[in-house]
Coordinates of C-alpha atoms in Angstrom, one line a residue:
Chain A
M185 CA 7.0 -24.2 15.2
T186 CA 4.7 -26.0 17.1
Q187 CA 0.8 -25.6 17.1
Q188 CA 1.2 -23.9 20.8
Q189 CA 3.2 -21.3 19.6
M190 CA 0.9 -20.6 16.9
K191 CA -2.2 -20.3 18.9
P192 CA -3.4 -16.5 19.3
H193 CA -3.5 -14.7 22.6
E194 CA -5.9 -12.9 24.5
P195 CA -4.6 -9.1 25.2
G196 CA -3.0 -9.4 28.7
A197 CA -1.7 -12.9 28.3
E198 CA 2.0 -13.5 28.5
P199 CA 3.5 -14.6 25.1
P200 CA 5.3 -17.6 25.0
Q201 CA 9.2 -17.3 24.1
G202 CA 9.3 -16.7 20.2
G203 CA 5.5 -16.7 19.9
R204 CA 3.0 -13.8 18.7
D205 CA 2.9 -10.6 21.4
P206 CA -0.4 -9.8 22.8
L207 CA -1.0 -7.4 19.8
G208 CA -1.3 -10.1 17.7
G209 CA 1.6 -9.3 15.3
S210 CA 5.1 -10.9 15.5
G211 CA 5.9 -8.6 17.9
A212 CA 9.2 -6.9 19.4
V213 CA 9.8 -5.7 22.9
F214 CA 11.9 -2.4 22.5
G215 CA 12.8 0.4 25.1
G216 CA 13.8 -2.1 27.8
R217 CA 11.1 -0.5 30.2
G218 CA 8.2 -3.0 28.9
V219 CA 6.8 -0.4 26.1
V220 CA 5.9 -2.7 23.5
I221 CA 6.2 -1.8 19.9
A222 CA 5.0 -4.6 17.6
R223 CA 6.6 -5.3 14.5
E224 CA 4.8 -3.8 11.1
T225 CA 3.5 -6.8 9.2
A226 CA 5.9 -7.7 6.6
S227 CA 5.4 -6.6 3.4
Q228 CA 4.9 -8.8 0.2
T229 CA 4.7 -8.4 -3.5
A230 CA 1.8 -6.9 -4.9
G231 CA 2.1 -9.9 -7.6
P232 CA 1.2 -9.8 -11.4
Y233 CA -2.6 -9.9 -10.7
V234 CA -2.8 -6.6 -8.6
H235 CA -5.4 -5.7 -11.0
I236 CA -8.0 -7.9 -9.9
G237 CA -7.9 -6.3 -6.4
L238 CA -7.4 -2.7 -7.1
A239 CA -8.2 -2.7 -10.5
P240 CA -10.6 -5.2 -11.9
Q241 CA -11.7 -3.7 -15.2
Q242 CA -7.9 -4.0 -16.5
A243 CA -8.1 -7.7 -15.2
G244 CA -11.0 -7.7 -17.7
F245 CA -14.1 -8.1 -15.4
D246 CA -16.5 -5.9 -13.9
I247 CA -17.6 -6.3 -10.4
F248 CA -17.6 -3.3 -8.5
E249 CA -20.5 -0.4 -8.8
H250 CA -17.8 2.4 -8.1
N251 CA -14.2 1.9 -9.2
F252 CA -11.2 3.5 -7.7
G253 CA -9.6 5.0 -10.7
S254 CA -6.8 7.6 -12.4
V255 CA -9.3 10.3 -13.0
L256 CA -9.0 12.5 -9.6
T257 CA -11.3 15.5 -10.7
N258 CA -15.1 16.1 -11.5
E259 CA -16.4 19.4 -13.5
R260 CA -16.6 20.9 -10.0
T261 CA -13.4 20.8 -8.7
Q262 CA -11.1 23.5 -8.3
G263 CA -7.6 24.3 -9.8
E264 CA -5.7 23.7 -13.1
R265 CA -6.7 20.4 -15.1
I266 CA -3.1 18.4 -15.8
R267 CA -2.5 14.9 -17.4
I268 CA 0.5 12.9 -15.8
E269 CA 1.7 10.3 -18.2
G270 CA 4.8 8.0 -18.0
R271 CA 6.3 4.5 -18.3
V272 CA 8.4 2.7 -15.8
F273 CA 11.4 0.9 -16.5
D274 CA 13.6 -2.0 -15.0
G275 CA 17.7 -1.9 -14.7
I276 CA 18.0 -2.9 -18.4
G277 CA 15.5 -0.5 -19.5
T278 CA 12.5 -2.5 -20.1
V279 CA 9.4 -0.8 -20.4
L280 CA 6.9 -2.3 -17.4
K281 CA 3.6 -3.3 -18.1
D282 CA 1.9 -4.9 -14.9
V283 CA 2.9 -1.5 -12.2
L284 CA 0.1 0.1 -10.1
I285 CA 0.9 3.4 -9.3
E286 CA -1.0 5.5 -6.5
I287 CA -0.6 9.2 -6.0
W288 CA -1.8 11.4 -3.2
Q289 CA -1.6 15.3 -3.4
A290 CA -3.2 18.1 -1.9
N291 CA -5.8 20.4 -3.7
A292 CA -5.3 23.6 -5.5
A293 CA -5.0 25.5 -2.3
G294 CA -2.7 23.1 -0.9
R295 CA -4.6 21.6 1.4
Y296 CA -4.9 17.7 1.8
A297 CA -8.5 16.1 2.3
H298 CA -7.9 14.9 5.6
P299 CA -8.1 15.8 8.9
A300 CA -4.7 16.1 10.2
D301 CA -4.4 19.1 8.0
R302 CA -5.2 22.1 9.9
Q303 CA -3.1 24.5 7.9
P304 CA -4.8 27.9 7.9
G305 CA -6.2 29.9 5.3
K306 CA -6.2 26.8 2.8
A307 CA -9.6 25.9 2.0
E308 CA -11.0 22.5 1.6
D309 CA -12.2 21.4 -1.8
P310 CA -15.6 18.8 -1.2
E311 CA -15.0 18.0 -5.0
F312 CA -11.5 16.6 -4.5
R313 CA -10.0 13.9 -2.5
G314 CA -6.7 14.2 -3.7
W315 CA -6.0 10.1 -4.5
G316 CA -6.0 8.1 -7.5
R317 CA -4.8 4.7 -9.0
S318 CA -3.4 3.8 -12.3
C319 CA -1.9 0.6 -14.0
T320 CA 0.6 0.7 -16.7
D321 CA -1.3 -0.4 -20.0
F322 CA -0.7 -4.1 -20.9
D323 CA 0.7 -3.0 -24.5
T324 CA 2.3 0.3 -24.3
G325 CA 3.4 0.4 -20.7
V326 CA 1.9 4.1 -20.2
Y327 CA 0.2 5.3 -16.9
T328 CA -1.8 8.3 -16.5
F329 CA -3.6 10.3 -14.4
D330 CA -6.1 13.1 -14.6
T331 CA -5.7 15.7 -12.0
I332 CA -5.1 19.1 -10.9
K333 CA -1.7 20.9 -10.0
P334 CA -1.7 21.0 -6.6
G335 CA -0.7 24.1 -4.5
V336 CA 1.9 24.8 -2.1
V337 CA 2.1 22.5 1.1
T338 CA 4.0 23.7 3.9
G339 CA 6.5 21.8 5.2
R340 CA 7.9 20.3 8.2
N341 CA 8.3 23.0 10.9
G342 CA 7.3 25.4 8.7
R343 CA 9.7 25.0 6.0
F344 CA 9.0 25.8 2.2
M345 CA 8.0 22.8 0.0
A346 CA 7.3 23.4 -3.9
P347 CA 4.1 21.9 -5.3
H348 CA 4.3 18.1 -5.3
I349 CA 2.4 14.8 -5.6
N350 CA 3.3 11.6 -3.7
V351 CA 3.7 8.6 -5.9
W352 CA 3.9 4.9 -4.8
V353 CA 5.0 2.3 -7.0
V354 CA 4.0 -1.4 -6.5
A355 CA 4.3 -4.3 -8.7
R356 CA 5.4 -8.1 -9.1
G357 CA 9.3 -8.2 -7.9
I358 CA 8.9 -5.0 -5.9
N359 CA 9.2 -6.1 -2.0
L360 CA 8.1 -3.3 -0.4
G361 CA 6.1 -0.3 -2.3
L362 CA 8.6 2.3 -3.3
N363 CA 7.8 6.0 -2.5
T364 CA 8.7 8.8 -4.4
R365 CA 7.5 12.3 -5.5
L366 CA 6.5 14.0 -8.5
Y367 CA 7.8 17.7 -9.0
F368 CA 6.8 20.2 -11.7
S369 CA 9.2 21.6 -14.6
D370 CA 7.7 25.0 -14.6
E371 CA 8.1 25.8 -11.0
A372 CA 12.0 25.7 -11.2
E373 CA 12.3 28.6 -8.6
A374 CA 10.4 26.7 -6.1
N375 CA 12.0 23.4 -6.5
A376 CA 15.2 25.3 -5.9
K377 CA 13.6 26.0 -2.8
D378 CA 12.1 22.9 -1.6
A379 CA 13.3 21.3 1.9
V380 CA 12.9 17.8 0.3
L381 CA 14.9 18.2 -3.0
N382 CA 17.4 19.9 -1.1
L383 CA 18.1 16.9 0.8
I384 CA 19.2 15.0 -2.3
E385 CA 23.0 15.6 -2.2
W386 CA 23.6 14.5 -5.3
E387 CA 22.3 17.1 -7.6
A388 CA 21.7 15.5 -11.0
R389 CA 19.5 12.8 -9.1
R390 CA 17.0 15.5 -8.3
A391 CA 16.0 16.0 -11.7
T392 CA 14.6 12.3 -11.7
L393 CA 12.0 13.9 -9.7
V394 CA 10.9 16.5 -11.9
A395 CA 8.0 15.8 -14.2
Q396 CA 8.3 17.6 -17.9
R397 CA 5.5 19.7 -18.8
S398 CA 4.2 19.9 -22.7
P399 CA 1.3 21.8 -24.1
G400 CA -0.5 18.0 -24.8
T401 CA -2.9 17.7 -27.7
T402 CA -5.9 18.1 -26.2
G403 CA -5.6 21.4 -24.5
V404 CA -4.7 19.9 -21.1
P405 CA -1.2 20.2 -20.1
V406 CA 0.8 17.0 -20.0
Y407 CA 3.5 16.5 -17.4
R408 CA 5.7 13.5 -18.2
F409 CA 7.2 11.4 -15.4
D410 CA 9.0 8.4 -16.0
I411 CA 10.2 6.0 -13.2
R412 CA 13.3 3.9 -13.2
L413 CA 13.3 1.4 -10.6
Q414 CA 17.3 0.7 -11.0
G415 CA 20.4 1.7 -12.9
D416 CA 21.2 4.6 -15.2
G417 CA 19.1 7.7 -13.9
E418 CA 17.6 5.8 -11.0
T419 CA 14.7 7.7 -9.4
V420 CA 15.1 8.7 -5.9
F421 CA 13.2 6.9 -3.6
F422 CA 12.1 8.0 0.0
D423 CA 12.4 6.0 3.0
I424 CA 9.3 7.6 4.9
Chain B
M183 CA 9.0 29.8 27.5
A184 CA 5.4 28.4 26.7
L185 CA 5.2 25.6 24.2
E186 CA 2.6 27.3 22.2
E187 CA 4.9 30.4 21.1
N188 CA 7.2 28.0 20.1
T189 CA 4.8 25.6 17.9
V190 CA 5.6 26.4 14.4
K191 CA 2.4 27.5 12.6
N192 CA 1.4 25.1 9.7
A193 CA 3.3 22.2 10.9
P194 CA 1.9 18.7 10.7
A195 CA -0.1 18.1 13.6
P196 CA 2.3 16.9 16.4
D197 CA 0.1 13.6 17.2
A198 CA 0.1 13.0 13.5
E199 CA 3.6 11.1 13.0
Y200 CA 4.7 7.8 12.7
L201 CA 7.3 5.3 14.1
M202 CA 10.1 5.3 11.6
R203 CA 10.0 2.1 9.6
D204 CA 11.9 -0.8 10.7
T205 CA 13.1 -1.9 7.3
T206 CA 14.3 -5.3 9.2
S207 CA 10.7 -6.1 9.4
H208 CA 10.4 -6.5 5.5
P209 CA 11.8 -8.7 2.7
P210 CA 14.9 -6.6 1.3
A211 CA 14.5 -5.1 -2.2
L212 CA 17.2 -7.0 -3.9
T213 CA 16.5 -10.8 -3.4
P214 CA 17.7 -12.9 -6.1
A215 CA 15.5 -16.4 -4.8
Y216 CA 12.7 -14.5 -6.2
K217 CA 14.0 -13.9 -9.5
T218 CA 12.0 -10.9 -10.7
S219 CA 13.3 -8.6 -7.7
V220 CA 16.4 -8.5 -9.5
L221 CA 16.1 -6.1 -11.9
R222 CA 13.1 -4.2 -10.1
S223 CA 15.1 -3.3 -7.4
P224 CA 16.7 0.2 -6.5
R225 CA 20.4 -0.3 -6.3
L226 CA 20.8 3.3 -4.5
A227 CA 19.9 4.0 -0.7
P228 CA 16.6 5.8 -0.3
I229 CA 16.4 9.0 1.1
S230 CA 15.1 9.3 4.7
L231 CA 12.6 11.9 5.3
Q232 CA 11.3 13.4 8.4
Q233 CA 7.7 13.2 7.9
S234 CA 5.5 16.3 6.7
L235 CA 1.5 16.8 5.9
S236 CA 2.7 14.7 2.8
E237 CA 3.4 11.6 4.8
V238 CA 1.2 11.8 7.9
T239 CA -2.3 12.3 5.9
A240 CA -3.8 9.7 3.4
P241 CA -7.0 9.5 1.3
V242 CA -10.3 9.2 3.4
F243 CA -12.8 6.4 2.4
R244 CA -16.5 6.8 2.9
A245 CA -18.9 3.9 3.2
E246 CA -21.3 4.9 0.4
E247 CA -18.1 4.2 -2.0
F248 CA -19.0 0.5 -1.0
G249 CA -21.6 -1.9 -2.5
P250 CA -23.6 -4.4 -0.1
L251 CA -21.6 -7.5 -1.9
D252 CA -18.2 -5.8 -2.1
H253 CA -16.9 -7.8 0.9
D254 CA -18.8 -11.4 0.1
L255 CA -16.9 -12.9 -2.5
I256 CA -19.0 -15.7 -2.6
L257 CA -21.7 -13.5 -3.9
N258 CA -20.3 -10.7 -5.4
A259 CA -19.5 -12.4 -8.7
A260 CA -21.9 -15.5 -8.7
K261 CA -23.9 -15.8 -11.8
D262 CA -25.9 -18.7 -12.0
G263 CA -24.9 -20.8 -8.5
L264 CA -22.4 -20.8 -6.0
P265 CA -18.7 -20.6 -6.7
I266 CA -17.0 -24.0 -6.0
G267 CA -14.7 -24.7 -3.1
E268 CA -14.1 -24.5 0.8
R269 CA -16.2 -21.5 2.2
I270 CA -14.3 -19.4 4.5
V271 CA -14.5 -16.4 6.8
V272 CA -11.6 -14.2 7.0
H273 CA -11.7 -11.8 10.1
G274 CA -9.0 -9.7 12.2
Y275 CA -7.9 -6.6 13.5
V276 CA -5.9 -3.6 11.6
H277 CA -4.0 -1.9 14.7
D278 CA -0.8 0.0 14.7
Q279 CA 2.4 -0.7 16.4
L280 CA 1.4 0.6 19.7
G281 CA -1.8 -1.7 19.8
R282 CA -4.3 1.2 18.9
P283 CA -7.0 0.4 16.4
V284 CA -6.9 1.9 12.4
P285 CA -10.5 2.5 12.1
N286 CA -11.9 3.5 8.6
A287 CA -8.8 1.5 7.2
L288 CA -9.4 0.5 3.5
V289 CA -9.0 -3.1 3.3
E290 CA -8.9 -4.8 -0.3
V291 CA -8.2 -8.6 -0.9
W292 CA -7.7 -10.6 -3.9
Q293 CA -7.0 -14.0 -4.6
A294 CA -6.8 -17.0 -7.1
N295 CA -10.0 -19.6 -6.7
A296 CA -10.4 -23.3 -5.6
S297 CA -8.1 -24.4 -8.6
G298 CA -5.5 -21.8 -8.0
R299 CA -6.5 -19.7 -11.2
Y300 CA -6.9 -15.8 -11.2
R301 CA -9.4 -14.1 -13.2
H302 CA -7.3 -12.0 -15.0
K303 CA -6.3 -12.0 -18.8
K304 CA -2.7 -12.8 -18.3
D305 CA -3.1 -15.7 -16.2
Q306 CA -2.4 -18.9 -18.4
Y307 CA -2.6 -21.6 -15.5
I308 CA -4.7 -24.7 -16.7
G309 CA -6.5 -24.7 -13.8
A310 CA -10.0 -23.9 -14.3
L311 CA -11.8 -20.6 -14.0
D312 CA -15.3 -20.4 -11.9
P313 CA -17.8 -18.6 -13.8
N314 CA -19.6 -17.6 -10.4
F315 CA -16.0 -16.6 -8.8
G316 CA -14.3 -13.5 -9.2
G317 CA -11.5 -13.2 -6.5
C318 CA -11.6 -9.7 -5.5
G319 CA -13.4 -7.9 -2.2
R320 CA -12.8 -4.7 -0.6
M321 CA -14.3 -3.2 2.9
L322 CA -13.4 -0.4 5.6
T323 CA -12.4 -1.3 9.2
D324 CA -14.9 -0.6 12.1
A325 CA -14.4 1.9 14.9
N326 CA -12.2 -0.9 16.3
G327 CA -10.2 -1.8 13.4
Y328 CA -11.9 -4.9 12.7
Y329 CA -12.8 -6.0 9.2
A330 CA -14.4 -9.7 8.1
Y331 CA -15.4 -10.8 4.7
R332 CA -16.4 -14.4 3.4
T333 CA -14.7 -16.0 0.4
I334 CA -13.5 -19.1 -1.0
R335 CA -10.3 -20.8 0.3
P336 CA -7.7 -20.6 -2.8
G337 CA -6.1 -23.2 -4.3
P338 CA -2.2 -23.2 -4.5
Y339 CA -0.5 -23.0 -8.0
P340 CA 2.8 -23.2 -9.7
W341 CA 4.8 -20.6 -10.7
R342 CA 8.3 -19.9 -13.2
N343 CA 10.3 -18.9 -10.8
R344 CA 12.3 -22.2 -10.7
V345 CA 10.1 -24.8 -12.8
N346 CA 8.6 -26.5 -9.9
D347 CA 7.7 -23.7 -7.5
W348 CA 4.2 -23.8 -6.4
R349 CA 2.7 -20.7 -4.3
P350 CA 1.3 -22.0 -1.1
A351 CA -2.6 -21.1 -0.8
H352 CA -2.7 -16.9 0.0
I353 CA -5.0 -13.9 -0.3
H354 CA -3.1 -10.6 -1.3
Y355 CA -4.1 -7.6 1.1
A356 CA -3.6 -3.7 0.0
I357 CA -4.3 -1.8 3.2
S358 CA -4.6 2.2 3.1
G359 CA -4.5 3.4 7.1
S360 CA -4.9 7.0 8.4
G361 CA -1.3 8.1 7.0
W362 CA 0.5 7.5 3.5
V363 CA 3.3 6.1 5.5
Q364 CA 1.3 2.9 6.4
R365 CA 0.2 2.0 3.1
L366 CA 1.2 -1.7 2.7
I367 CA 0.9 -4.3 0.4
T368 CA 1.0 -7.8 1.9
Q369 CA -0.2 -11.7 1.5
M370 CA -1.8 -13.8 4.2
Y371 CA -1.5 -17.7 4.3
F372 CA -2.9 -20.7 5.7
E373 CA -1.7 -22.3 9.1
G374 CA -0.7 -25.9 8.4
D375 CA 0.0 -25.3 4.1
P376 CA 2.9 -27.2 3.9
L377 CA 4.2 -25.1 0.7
I378 CA 4.8 -22.5 3.4
A379 CA 8.1 -23.8 4.2
T380 CA 9.6 -23.1 0.5
C381 CA 8.0 -20.7 -1.1
P382 CA 10.8 -18.7 -2.1
I383 CA 8.5 -15.1 -1.8
L384 CA 7.7 -16.2 1.7
R385 CA 11.7 -17.4 2.9
I386 CA 12.9 -13.8 1.8
V387 CA 10.9 -12.5 4.7
P388 CA 13.9 -11.5 7.2
S389 CA 12.5 -13.8 10.1
E390 CA 10.6 -16.8 11.1
E391 CA 8.7 -14.5 13.7
Q392 CA 7.4 -12.1 10.8
I393 CA 6.9 -14.9 8.4
R394 CA 4.3 -16.5 11.4
G395 CA 2.7 -12.9 11.1
L396 CA 1.7 -13.6 7.7
I397 CA 0.1 -16.8 8.8
A398 CA -3.6 -16.9 9.4
L399 CA -4.8 -19.3 12.0
Q400 CA -7.8 -21.4 11.7
D401 CA -10.4 -19.7 14.5
P402 CA -13.2 -22.2 15.5
S403 CA -14.8 -19.2 17.4
A404 CA -16.1 -17.6 14.2
F405 CA -16.9 -20.8 12.4
V406 CA -20.8 -20.6 11.0
Q407 CA -22.1 -23.7 12.1
L408 CA -22.9 -26.3 9.0
D409 CA -21.7 -23.7 6.9
S410 CA -18.0 -22.1 6.9
R411 CA -14.6 -22.3 8.7
A412 CA -13.1 -19.2 9.4
Y413 CA -9.5 -17.9 9.8
R414 CA -8.2 -15.0 11.8
F415 CA -5.2 -12.8 10.5
D416 CA -4.5 -9.5 11.9
I417 CA -2.4 -6.9 10.6
V418 CA -0.1 -4.4 12.1
L419 CA 0.2 -0.9 10.3
R420 CA 3.0 1.8 11.4
G421 CA 2.5 3.3 14.7
Q422 CA 1.8 7.0 15.4
R423 CA 4.6 8.4 17.7
A424 CA 5.0 10.8 20.2
T425 CA 6.5 14.0 19.3
L426 CA 6.1 15.9 22.5
F427 CA 8.1 19.0 23.1
E428 CA 9.8 18.6 19.3
N429 CA 8.5 22.0 18.2
A430 CA 10.1 23.9 21.2
V431 CA 13.7 23.1 19.6
Q432 CA 14.4 25.9 17.8
G433 CA 16.9 27.0 15.3
V434 CA 17.3 23.5 14.2
P435 CA 16.7 22.8 10.7
A436 CA 13.6 20.7 9.6

């Protein structure tokens, strides 16, 4: 490529052949009527040192006053306290110790803390953002979240969705972040009606998305959610 | 029939769905040239979902969660002096595939220091740590989708893929936009770096155009005189799509 082709363009300028589009991405023109839909910036692996940027305390240093972490609740958050914990396995069953997981969920009433959620009759909870991140432990490979059990969110076109948590997995060796969902073992009736679980035509695979509830040792129920990236029992991932 | 009669209560806001992800914009999951992907890549096809509120919403961040030096990597870990290396500003816009700015997006960056060494307990590279450099920063985009931070230009470093593989100098990015489907992790490279041509992690990106989109260009218009050079790096997230009339179709399963 030449220097000329690599110069950025002002909006409205004609992109050179093979060069950048006016939106600044490496664009593509679709639709045949001049509607420009730029390509999404290419994904790259999070790499082995993802902790520096997203969980610096785990990398071994303290830099930010306020850290994003794995505890989603405070004492005023409404809802049933739960702990989620699990491990992530590669294609030969190795426990991975360099994975970062994020979760995004509705509050106890089944409402997301986001302006696009306009479900009637479901109150916002100002004490719950519904988002957290956790890294698998360098020694044990276990990740944990302390959160609340979400309520029911109505699905697309009014379809039923069982209570669930959205899960995003990145790590060294993962080229594009993996999306999955966590469902709850004590919601078998709701899970059986869930619009998304029922899309998975291989019934046996649905179980990979169901976290198993146990009483726990601290009075807070624990849901076990292991993720298998490849091979036997491979977790269902979604193209969203 | 009026559109409103057919609008299903509780459906996602019709203005808030995102374009289907074009997977040809990204490296595939299994890329043997990047060896670590071999055992960490799903073998089964992902299940395609139409979006619900779960996919079109995302966490909202507030300015008060960020400290005044969070986006200043030159100062945010400095102890008894300034970090060593080339001072640079990195700036750009986050917009969606249709050119709309993505305001209030969380942009998090991390990188090695000028020696190519990460401040991380697992990094064993012989390159020296810099006592005055941390290597992480974060910020929110403004109303125009604009972000800027200053830092030290990172150094390249060797890694054990093949025994003489070197990563080009790069800065890692994690971006959280207005919808969960926009979540993206990527890496920014520097114009003119000869290691770009051979890096396995970069060569698995499926087109030269997409690789070019990851290369920041030197931007003299933003140089700080007698202080720092500048690089421009724009980011494109998934676009919001038009969903006109969709809810008017009755009897069609979700």
